[in-house]
Coordinates of C-alpha atoms in Angstrom, one line a residue:
Chain A
X662 CA 0.0 0.0 0.0
X663 CA 2.8 2.3 0.9
X664 CA 4.6 1.5 -2.4
X665 CA 1.5 2.3 -4.4
X666 CA 1.1 5.6 -2.6
X667 CA 4.7 6.4 -3.2
X668 CA 4.4 5.6 -6.9
X669 CA 1.2 7.7 -7.3
X670 CA 2.8 10.5 -5.5
X671 CA 5.8 10.4 -7.9
X672 CA 3.4 10.3 -10.8
X673 CA 1.6 13.4 -9.5
X674 CA 4.9 15.2 -9.1
X675 CA 6.0 14.2 -12.7
X676 CA 2.5 14.7 -14.2
X677 CA 3.5 17.8 -16.3
X678 CA 6.6 16.1 -17.6
X679 CA 4.7 13.0 -18.5
X680 CA 1.9 14.9 -20.2
X681 CA 4.4 17.0 -22.2
X682 CA 6.2 13.8 -23.2
X683 CA 2.9 12.3 -24.3
X684 CA 2.0 15.4 -26.2
X685 CA 5.3 15.3 -28.0
X686 CA 5.0 11.6 -28.8
X687 CA 1.5 12.2 -30.2
X688 CA 2.6 15.2 -32.3
X689 CA 5.6 13.3 -33.7
X690 CA 3.4 10.3 -34.6
X691 CA 0.6 12.4 -36.1
X692 CA 2.9 14.5 -38.2
X693 CA 4.9 11.5 -39.4
X694 CA 1.8 9.5 -40.3
X695 CA 0.2 12.4 -42.1
X696 CA 3.3 13.5 -44.0
X697 CA 4.3 9.9 -44.6
X698 CA 1.0 8.9 -45.9
X699 CA 0.8 11.9 -48.3
X700 CA 4.3 11.2 -49.5
X701 CA 3.5 7.5 -49.6
X702 CA 0.4 8.0 -51.9
X703 CA 2.8 9.8 -54.3
X704 CA 5.3 7.0 -54.1
X705 CA 2.5 4.4 -54.6
X706 CA 1.1 6.2 -57.7
X707 CA 4.7 6.5 -59.1
X708 CA 5.3 2.8 -58.6
X709 CA 2.1 1.9 -60.4
X710 CA 1.6 4.6 -63.1
X711 CA 5.0 6.1 -63.5
X712 CA 7.0 5.6 -66.6
X713 CA 10.0 3.2 -66.6
X714 CA 12.4 5.8 -65.1
X715 CA 10.0 7.0 -62.5
X716 CA 9.2 3.5 -61.4
X717 CA 12.9 2.7 -61.1
X718 CA 13.5 5.7 -59.0
X719 CA 10.6 5.0 -56.6
X720 CA 11.5 1.3 -56.5
X721 CA 15.0 2.2 -55.4
X722 CA 13.6 4.6 -52.9
X723 CA 11.3 2.1 -51.2
X724 CA 13.7 -0.7 -51.2
X725 CA 16.5 1.3 -49.7
X726 CA 14.3 3.0 -47.1
X727 CA 12.5 -0.2 -46.1
X728 CA 15.9 -2.0 -45.9
X729 CA 17.3 0.5 -43.4
X730 CA 16.7 0.4 -39.7
X731 CA 14.6 3.3 -38.5
X732 CA 17.2 4.3 -35.9
X733 CA 19.8 4.6 -38.7
X734 CA 17.3 6.8 -40.6
X735 CA 16.7 9.0 -37.6
X736 CA 20.5 9.4 -36.9
X737 CA 21.2 10.0 -40.6
X738 CA 18.5 12.6 -40.9
X739 CA 19.8 14.4 -37.8
X740 CA 23.5 14.4 -38.7
X741 CA 23.6 14.4 -42.5
X742 CA 21.4 17.5 -43.0
X743 CA 23.5 19.5 -40.5
X744 CA 26.7 18.7 -42.5
X745 CA 25.2 20.2 -45.6
X746 CA 24.3 23.3 -43.7
X747 CA 20.6 22.6 -43.4
X748 CA 19.9 23.1 -39.7
X749 CA 17.1 20.8 -38.7
X750 CA 16.3 20.6 -35.0
X751 CA 16.0 17.1 -33.5
X752 CA 12.2 17.3 -33.6
X753 CA 12.1 18.2 -37.3
X754 CA 14.9 15.8 -38.3
X755 CA 13.2 13.0 -36.4
X756 CA 9.8 13.6 -37.9
X757 CA 11.3 13.8 -41.3
X758 CA 13.0 10.4 -40.8
X759 CA 9.8 8.8 -39.6
X760 CA 7.8 10.3 -42.4
X761 CA 10.2 9.0 -45.0
X762 CA 10.0 5.6 -43.4
X763 CA 6.2 5.7 -43.3
X764 CA 6.1 6.8 -47.0
X765 CA 8.0 3.8 -48.2
X766 CA 5.6 1.5 -46.4
X767 CA 2.4 3.3 -47.5
X768 CA 3.8 3.5 -51.0
X769 CA 4.3 -0.2 -51.1
X770 CA 0.9 -1.0 -49.6
X771 CA -0.9 1.3 -52.1
X772 CA 1.0 -0.3 -55.0
X773 CA -0.1 -3.7 -53.9
X774 CA -3.7 -2.7 -53.4
X775 CA -3.9 -0.9 -56.8
X776 CA -2.4 -3.8 -58.6
X777 CA -4.7 -6.3 -56.9
X778 CA -7.7 -4.6 -58.5
X779 CA -8.8 -6.8 -61.5
X780 CA -8.1 -5.2 -64.9
X781 CA -11.8 -5.7 -65.7
X782 CA -12.6 -2.8 -63.4
X783 CA -10.6 -0.4 -65.5
X784 CA -12.0 -1.8 -68.7
X785 CA -15.6 -1.5 -67.5
X786 CA -14.9 2.1 -66.5
X787 CA -13.3 2.8 -69.9
X788 CA -16.2 1.2 -71.6
X789 CA -18.7 3.7 -70.2
X790 CA -16.4 6.5 -71.3
X791 CA -14.7 7.5 -68.1
X792 CA -11.3 9.2 -68.5
X793 CA -8.3 7.8 -66.6
X794 CA -8.7 10.5 -63.9
X795 CA -12.4 9.7 -63.4
X796 CA -11.6 6.0 -63.4
X797 CA -9.0 6.4 -60.7
X798 CA -11.1 8.7 -58.6
X799 CA -14.4 6.8 -58.7
X800 CA -13.4 3.2 -59.3
X801 CA -9.8 2.4 -58.3
X802 CA -9.0 4.7 -55.4
X803 CA -12.1 3.9 -53.3
X804 CA -11.4 0.2 -53.7
X805 CA -7.7 0.5 -52.9
X806 CA -8.5 2.6 -49.9
X807 CA -10.7 -0.1 -48.3
X808 CA -8.0 -2.6 -49.1
X809 CA -5.2 -0.7 -47.4
X810 CA -7.0 0.5 -44.3
X811 CA -6.1 -2.5 -42.0
X812 CA -2.4 -2.4 -43.1
X813 CA -2.3 1.3 -42.9
X814 CA -3.5 1.2 -39.2
X815 CA -0.8 -1.2 -38.6
X816 CA 1.8 1.2 -40.1
X817 CA 0.4 4.0 -38.0
X818 CA 0.9 2.0 -34.8
X819 CA 4.5 1.2 -36.0
X820 CA 5.1 4.9 -36.3
X821 CA 4.0 5.5 -32.7
X822 CA 6.4 2.8 -31.5
X823 CA 9.2 4.1 -33.8
X824 CA 8.8 7.6 -32.3
X825 CA 10.6 6.3 -29.2
X826 CA 13.8 6.3 -31.3
X827 CA 13.8 10.0 -31.3
X828 CA 14.8 10.0 -27.7
X829 CA 18.3 9.1 -29.0
X830 CA 18.7 12.4 -30.7
X831 CA 17.3 14.3 -27.6
X832 CA 13.7 14.8 -28.5
X833 CA 11.8 15.0 -25.2
X834 CA 9.1 12.6 -26.1
X835 CA 7.4 10.2 -23.7
X836 CA 10.3 7.7 -23.4
X837 CA 13.0 10.3 -22.8
X838 CA 10.7 12.0 -20.2
X839 CA 10.2 8.7 -18.5
X840 CA 13.9 8.1 -18.3
X841 CA 14.5 11.5 -16.9
X842 CA 11.8 10.9 -14.2
X843 CA 13.3 7.6 -13.4
X844 CA 16.8 9.1 -12.9
X845 CA 15.2 11.3 -10.2
X846 CA 13.1 8.8 -8.3
X847 CA 14.7 5.4 -9.3
X848 CA 11.2 3.8 -9.7
X849 CA 12.3 2.3 -13.0
X850 CA 10.0 -0.7 -13.2
X851 CA 6.9 1.3 -12.3
X852 CA 7.5 4.2 -14.7
X853 CA 8.5 2.0 -17.6
X854 CA 5.3 0.1 -17.1
X855 CA 3.4 3.4 -17.0
X856 CA 5.1 4.5 -20.2
X857 CA 4.3 1.2 -21.8
X858 CA 0.7 1.5 -20.8
X859 CA 0.4 4.9 -22.3
X860 CA 1.9 3.7 -25.6
X861 CA -0.6 0.9 -25.5
X862 CA -3.4 3.3 -25.0
X863 CA -2.4 5.4 -28.0
X864 CA -2.1 2.4 -30.3
X865 CA -5.3 0.8 -28.9
X866 CA -7.1 4.1 -29.8
X867 CA -5.7 4.0 -33.3
X868 CA -6.7 0.4 -33.7
X869 CA -10.3 1.1 -32.5
X870 CA -10.5 4.1 -34.8
X871 CA -9.3 1.9 -37.7
X872 CA -11.9 -0.8 -37.0
X873 CA -14.6 1.9 -36.8
X874 CA -13.7 3.4 -40.2
X875 CA -13.5 -0.2 -41.6
X876 CA -17.0 -0.9 -40.4
X877 CA -18.3 2.4 -41.7
X878 CA -16.8 1.9 -45.2
X879 CA -17.4 -1.9 -45.5
X880 CA -19.2 -2.9 -48.7
X881 CA -22.3 -5.1 -48.0
X882 CA -22.1 -8.6 -49.4
Chain B
X302 CA -28.7 4.0 -99.0
X303 CA -28.2 5.0 -95.4
X304 CA -24.7 5.3 -93.9
X305 CA -23.7 2.1 -92.1
X306 CA -23.6 2.2 -88.3
X307 CA -20.3 0.3 -88.1
X308 CA -17.7 -0.4 -90.7
X309 CA -14.5 -2.3 -90.3
X310 CA -12.0 -2.1 -93.1
X311 CA -9.0 -4.4 -93.2
X312 CA -8.8 -4.5 -89.4
X313 CA -5.4 -5.9 -88.3
X314 CA -4.2 -6.6 -84.8
X315 CA -1.1 -8.3 -83.5
X316 CA 0.3 -9.2 -80.2
X317 CA 4.1 -9.0 -80.7
X318 CA 4.6 -11.1 -83.8
X319 CA 1.4 -13.1 -83.5
X320 CA -1.3 -11.8 -85.8
X321 CA -4.7 -12.3 -84.3
X322 CA -6.8 -10.3 -86.7
X323 CA -5.7 -10.6 -90.3
X324 CA -7.7 -8.1 -92.1
X325 CA -11.4 -8.1 -91.1
X326 CA -13.9 -6.4 -93.2
X327 CA -17.5 -6.0 -92.0
X328 CA -20.4 -3.6 -92.3
X329 CA -23.3 -3.3 -89.9
X330 CA -26.5 -1.4 -90.3
X331 CA -28.5 0.3 -87.6
X332 CA -30.8 -2.2 -85.9
X333 CA -28.9 -5.3 -86.9
X334 CA -28.2 -8.0 -84.3
X335 CA -25.1 -9.8 -85.3
X336 CA -23.7 -12.9 -83.5
X337 CA -20.0 -13.7 -83.9
X338 CA -19.2 -17.3 -83.5
X339 CA -16.0 -19.3 -83.8
X340 CA -13.7 -21.4 -81.7
X341 CA -11.5 -19.8 -79.0
X342 CA -8.5 -18.0 -80.4
X343 CA -10.4 -17.1 -83.6
X344 CA -10.2 -13.4 -82.8
X345 CA -13.8 -12.7 -82.1
X346 CA -13.4 -11.2 -78.7
X347 CA -10.4 -9.3 -79.8
X348 CA -12.4 -7.8 -82.7
X349 CA -15.1 -6.7 -80.3
X350 CA -12.6 -5.1 -77.9
X351 CA -11.0 -3.2 -80.8
X352 CA -14.3 -1.5 -81.5
X353 CA -14.2 0.4 -78.2
X354 CA -10.4 0.6 -78.1
X355 CA -9.9 -1.7 -75.2
X356 CA -7.4 -3.2 -77.6
X357 CA -5.1 -1.2 -79.8
X358 CA -5.0 -2.2 -83.4
X359 CA -2.2 -1.8 -85.9
X360 CA -3.9 -1.7 -89.3
X361 CA -7.2 -0.9 -90.9
X362 CA -10.0 1.3 -89.8
X363 CA -13.1 1.1 -87.7
X364 CA -15.8 3.7 -88.3
X365 CA -18.9 4.3 -86.3
X366 CA -21.4 6.5 -88.1
X367 CA -18.5 7.3 -90.4
X368 CA -16.3 8.5 -87.6
X369 CA -12.9 6.9 -87.4
X370 CA -12.4 5.2 -84.0
X371 CA -9.1 5.5 -82.1
X372 CA -6.7 6.7 -84.7
X373 CA -6.4 9.7 -87.0
X374 CA -4.7 9.4 -90.4
X375 CA -3.2 12.7 -91.6
X376 CA -1.3 12.6 -94.8
X377 CA -0.7 8.9 -94.5
X378 CA 0.6 9.1 -90.9
X379 CA -1.4 7.2 -88.4
X380 CA -1.8 8.7 -84.9
X381 CA -3.6 7.6 -81.9
X382 CA -6.3 10.1 -80.8
X383 CA -6.1 11.9 -77.5
X384 CA -7.2 10.0 -74.4
X385 CA -10.1 12.4 -74.0
X386 CA -11.3 11.9 -77.5
X387 CA -11.0 8.1 -77.1
X388 CA -13.0 8.3 -73.9
X389 CA -15.7 10.2 -75.8
X390 CA -15.7 7.6 -78.6
X391 CA -15.9 4.7 -76.1
X392 CA -19.2 6.1 -74.9
X393 CA -20.6 5.6 -78.4
X394 CA -20.6 1.9 -77.7
X395 CA -21.8 0.0 -74.6
X396 CA -20.1 -3.1 -73.5
X397 CA -21.1 -6.1 -71.3
X398 CA -18.3 -8.4 -70.2
X399 CA -18.0 -12.1 -69.5
X400 CA -17.0 -11.4 -65.9
X401 CA -19.7 -8.6 -65.4
X402 CA -17.1 -6.2 -64.0
X403 CA -19.5 -4.4 -61.8
X404 CA -17.9 -1.9 -59.4
X405 CA -18.1 -3.8 -56.1
X406 CA -18.1 -0.7 -53.9
X407 CA -21.1 0.8 -55.5
X408 CA -24.7 -0.3 -55.3
X409 CA -26.6 -1.5 -58.4
X410 CA -28.1 2.0 -58.9
X411 CA -24.7 3.7 -58.3
X412 CA -23.1 1.4 -60.9
X413 CA -25.6 2.6 -63.5
X414 CA -25.4 6.2 -62.3
X415 CA -21.6 6.6 -62.4
X416 CA -21.3 7.1 -66.2
X417 CA -24.5 9.2 -66.3
X418 CA -23.0 11.6 -63.8
X419 CA -19.4 11.6 -64.9
X420 CA -19.8 11.3 -68.7
X421 CA -23.3 12.6 -69.4
X422 CA -23.0 15.2 -66.7
X423 CA -26.4 14.5 -65.3
X424 CA -27.3 15.6 -61.8
X425 CA -27.5 12.8 -59.1
X426 CA -31.3 13.0 -59.1
X427 CA -31.6 12.8 -62.9
X428 CA -29.1 9.9 -63.0
X429 CA -31.0 8.1 -60.3
X430 CA -34.3 8.3 -62.3
X431 CA -32.6 6.9 -65.4
X432 CA -30.8 4.2 -63.4
X433 CA -34.1 3.1 -61.8
X434 CA -35.8 3.1 -65.1
X435 CA -33.2 0.8 -66.6
X436 CA -32.9 -1.4 -63.6
X437 CA -36.6 -1.9 -63.9
X438 CA -36.3 -2.8 -67.5
X439 CA -33.9 -5.7 -66.6
X440 CA -36.2 -6.7 -63.8
X441 CA -34.2 -5.5 -60.9
X442 CA -36.2 -2.6 -59.5
X443 CA -36.2 -4.2 -56.0
X444 CA -32.4 -4.6 -56.1
X445 CA -31.4 -1.0 -56.9
X446 CA -29.7 -0.5 -53.5
X447 CA -28.1 -3.9 -53.3
X448 CA -24.3 -4.2 -53.8
X449 CA -22.8 -6.6 -56.4
X450 CA -21.7 -9.0 -53.6
X451 CA -25.4 -9.4 -52.6
X452 CA -26.6 -10.3 -56.1
X453 CA -26.5 -13.6 -58.1
X454 CA -24.4 -13.8 -61.2
X455 CA -27.4 -13.4 -63.4
X456 CA -28.5 -10.4 -61.5
X457 CA -25.0 -8.9 -61.7
X458 CA -24.9 -9.4 -65.4
X459 CA -28.3 -7.7 -65.8
X460 CA -27.1 -4.7 -63.8
X461 CA -24.0 -4.6 -66.0
X462 CA -26.2 -4.5 -69.1
X463 CA -28.3 -1.8 -67.6
X464 CA -25.2 0.2 -66.8
X465 CA -24.1 0.0 -70.4
X466 CA -27.5 0.6 -72.0
X467 CA -28.3 3.6 -69.7
X468 CA -25.5 5.5 -71.5
X469 CA -27.7 5.3 -74.6
X470 CA -25.0 3.9 -76.9
X471 CA -25.3 3.7 -80.6
X472 CA -24.2 0.0 -80.5
X473 CA -24.1 -2.6 -77.8
X474 CA -21.2 -5.1 -77.6
X475 CA -21.7 -8.3 -75.7
X476 CA -18.6 -10.4 -74.9
X477 CA -19.6 -13.9 -74.0
X478 CA -22.0 -12.5 -71.3
X479 CA -23.4 -15.9 -70.3
X480 CA -20.1 -17.9 -70.2
X481 CA -19.4 -17.3 -66.5
X482 CA -23.0 -18.0 -65.4
X483 CA -24.5 -21.1 -63.8
X484 CA -26.7 -22.8 -66.4
X485 CA -29.9 -21.9 -64.6
X486 CA -29.0 -18.2 -64.7
X487 CA -28.3 -18.0 -68.4
X488 CA -31.9 -17.7 -69.4
X489 CA -32.7 -14.5 -67.5
X490 CA -29.7 -12.7 -69.1
X491 CA -30.6 -14.0 -72.6
X492 CA -34.2 -12.8 -72.1
X493 CA -32.9 -9.3 -71.4
X494 CA -30.8 -9.3 -74.6
X495 CA -33.8 -10.7 -76.6
X496 CA -35.9 -7.8 -75.3
X497 CA -33.3 -5.3 -76.4
X498 CA -33.1 -6.9 -79.8
X499 CA -36.8 -6.7 -80.2
X500 CA -36.7 -3.0 -79.6
X501 CA -34.3 -2.5 -82.4
X502 CA -31.1 -2.0 -80.4
X503 CA -28.0 -2.5 -82.6
X504 CA -26.0 -5.3 -81.1
X505 CA -22.8 -7.3 -81.7
X506 CA -22.6 -10.4 -79.7
X507 CA -19.7 -12.8 -79.2
X508 CA -21.4 -16.0 -78.0
X509 CA -21.1 -19.7 -77.5
X510 CA -24.9 -20.0 -77.2
X511 CA -25.6 -21.4 -80.7
X512 CA -29.3 -21.8 -80.1
X513 CA -29.5 -18.2 -79.0
X514 CA -27.5 -17.0 -81.9
X515 CA -29.7 -18.9 -84.2
X516 CA -32.9 -17.5 -82.7
X517 CA -32.0 -13.9 -82.1
X518 CA -29.5 -12.8 -84.7
X519 CA -30.3 -11.1 -88.0
X520 CA -26.9 -12.2 -89.2
X521 CA -24.2 -14.6 -88.0
X522 CA -20.5 -14.1 -88.6
X523 CA -18.2 -17.1 -88.3
X524 CA -14.6 -16.3 -87.6
X525 CA -11.6 -18.6 -87.8
X526 CA -7.9 -17.8 -87.3
X527 CA -8.4 -14.0 -87.5
X528 CA -10.6 -13.7 -90.5
X529 CA -14.3 -13.8 -91.2
X530 CA -14.8 -17.1 -93.0
X531 CA -18.5 -17.0 -93.6
X532 CA -21.4 -14.7 -92.8
X533 CA -25.1 -14.6 -93.5
X534 CA -28.6 -15.5 -92.3
X535 CA -28.4 -17.7 -89.3
X536 CA -31.1 -20.2 -90.5
X537 CA -29.3 -20.6 -93.8
X538 CA -25.8 -20.8 -92.3
X539 CA -26.6 -23.2 -89.4
X540 CA -28.6 -25.6 -91.6
X541 CA -26.4 -25.4 -94.7
X542 CA -22.9 -24.3 -93.7
X543 CA -21.0 -23.1 -96.8
X544 CA -17.6 -24.1 -95.6
X545 CA -16.1 -27.3 -94.2
X546 CA -14.7 -25.3 -91.3
X547 CA -18.1 -24.0 -90.2
X548 CA -19.7 -27.5 -90.5
X549 CA -17.0 -28.9 -88.3
X550 CA -17.4 -26.1 -85.8
X551 CA -21.2 -26.5 -85.6
X552 CA -20.8 -30.2 -85.1
X553 CA -18.3 -29.7 -82.3
X554 CA -20.4 -27.1 -80.6
X555 CA -23.3 -29.7 -80.6
X556 CA -25.8 -27.5 -82.3
X557 CA -28.7 -29.4 -83.6

């Protein structure tokens, strides 16, 4: 009982630091997922509809990015840009690295989803006189979107987890805040559990939201 | 002499070095119902798909109401028309496919409405009225808000036909529309096509239903190895085939 009171007391003392950390983690994740998805849609479209050169470039991009550990991307983004005189702060560099990583995944998911749509769909759309733009907007994109939703939610959750890597370059997100708190009160087990629980809550929220959207957009059959 | 609805002149098509259409000539008048028969690989489906530019073709011309489809020829140089122009020309013909190809994320009515809204620039309300009218004509009024996944194969194919016809095409193309259907569902689709034929819709059908071709067509075209071997009145052709090849084909397709 005493232990619990002690822990809760320490949580209360550290509440602002924890909330700030949580806020930073959520902002990093949101920015990375949003920017990464936008970028990823471009990558996916390039992979499917680009000419030979464009496809080659995007293929190289996704293969290299996906084959690199996220931590390496984060460090590279932080250190490389400063050597070329572009001064990104740790937050910006970190978000950029995660967004790039996210885009390679989203691009690949979208490519798979678009290519899985039977060619007959495009032909039927052409046959009623739709242009390519209309076909994409009304026929292909809505089907691809439903297809990628579950995998996209998974990628979003990965981004939240990968945001912890930004602690290495000094971004005061939830994990780094937790470590600072532990260095003051030495309640390492308790506070790591608390941090873990908070990460779980964020990802659980994302997953529930994904399921909700999936249900809302499901096609009756 | 009225202008023909459809003219094919020396139509040639090849995949790489394989020539699948070796110079097809054919003229079709308004209101004709023509069945194209022949064994698989004879080029009949390819020919149909050239008419609405789902396939590129390398030689010859296709004219609908005298208008060259797909390619311009200026001073002897053949150039593909712009995508926009080809999209417009595709709307001159309607097509029904073997695999239906309904849009699975749209209801039956929305499938029919899509082209009306995007291509014919109708309002949603106008399009809905037209869609319901055509779904009624194919006997599916009660299914307007069902999704393709909730419909039987025969019902899906009827929606697909309604989707094509609602665009008010000059000519309907049917590509083996009953081949993917369970035998007991074939009849309802053929019934719809028969109804359209009776109303004077111009139709070109690739079919394996010999009995149907015999009953409905005003003319039958027999293709073999990329050329038209024989064509004429179905009664005449089926009962007294003019070539050995057609006689063999009719025997193998068990038409009595």
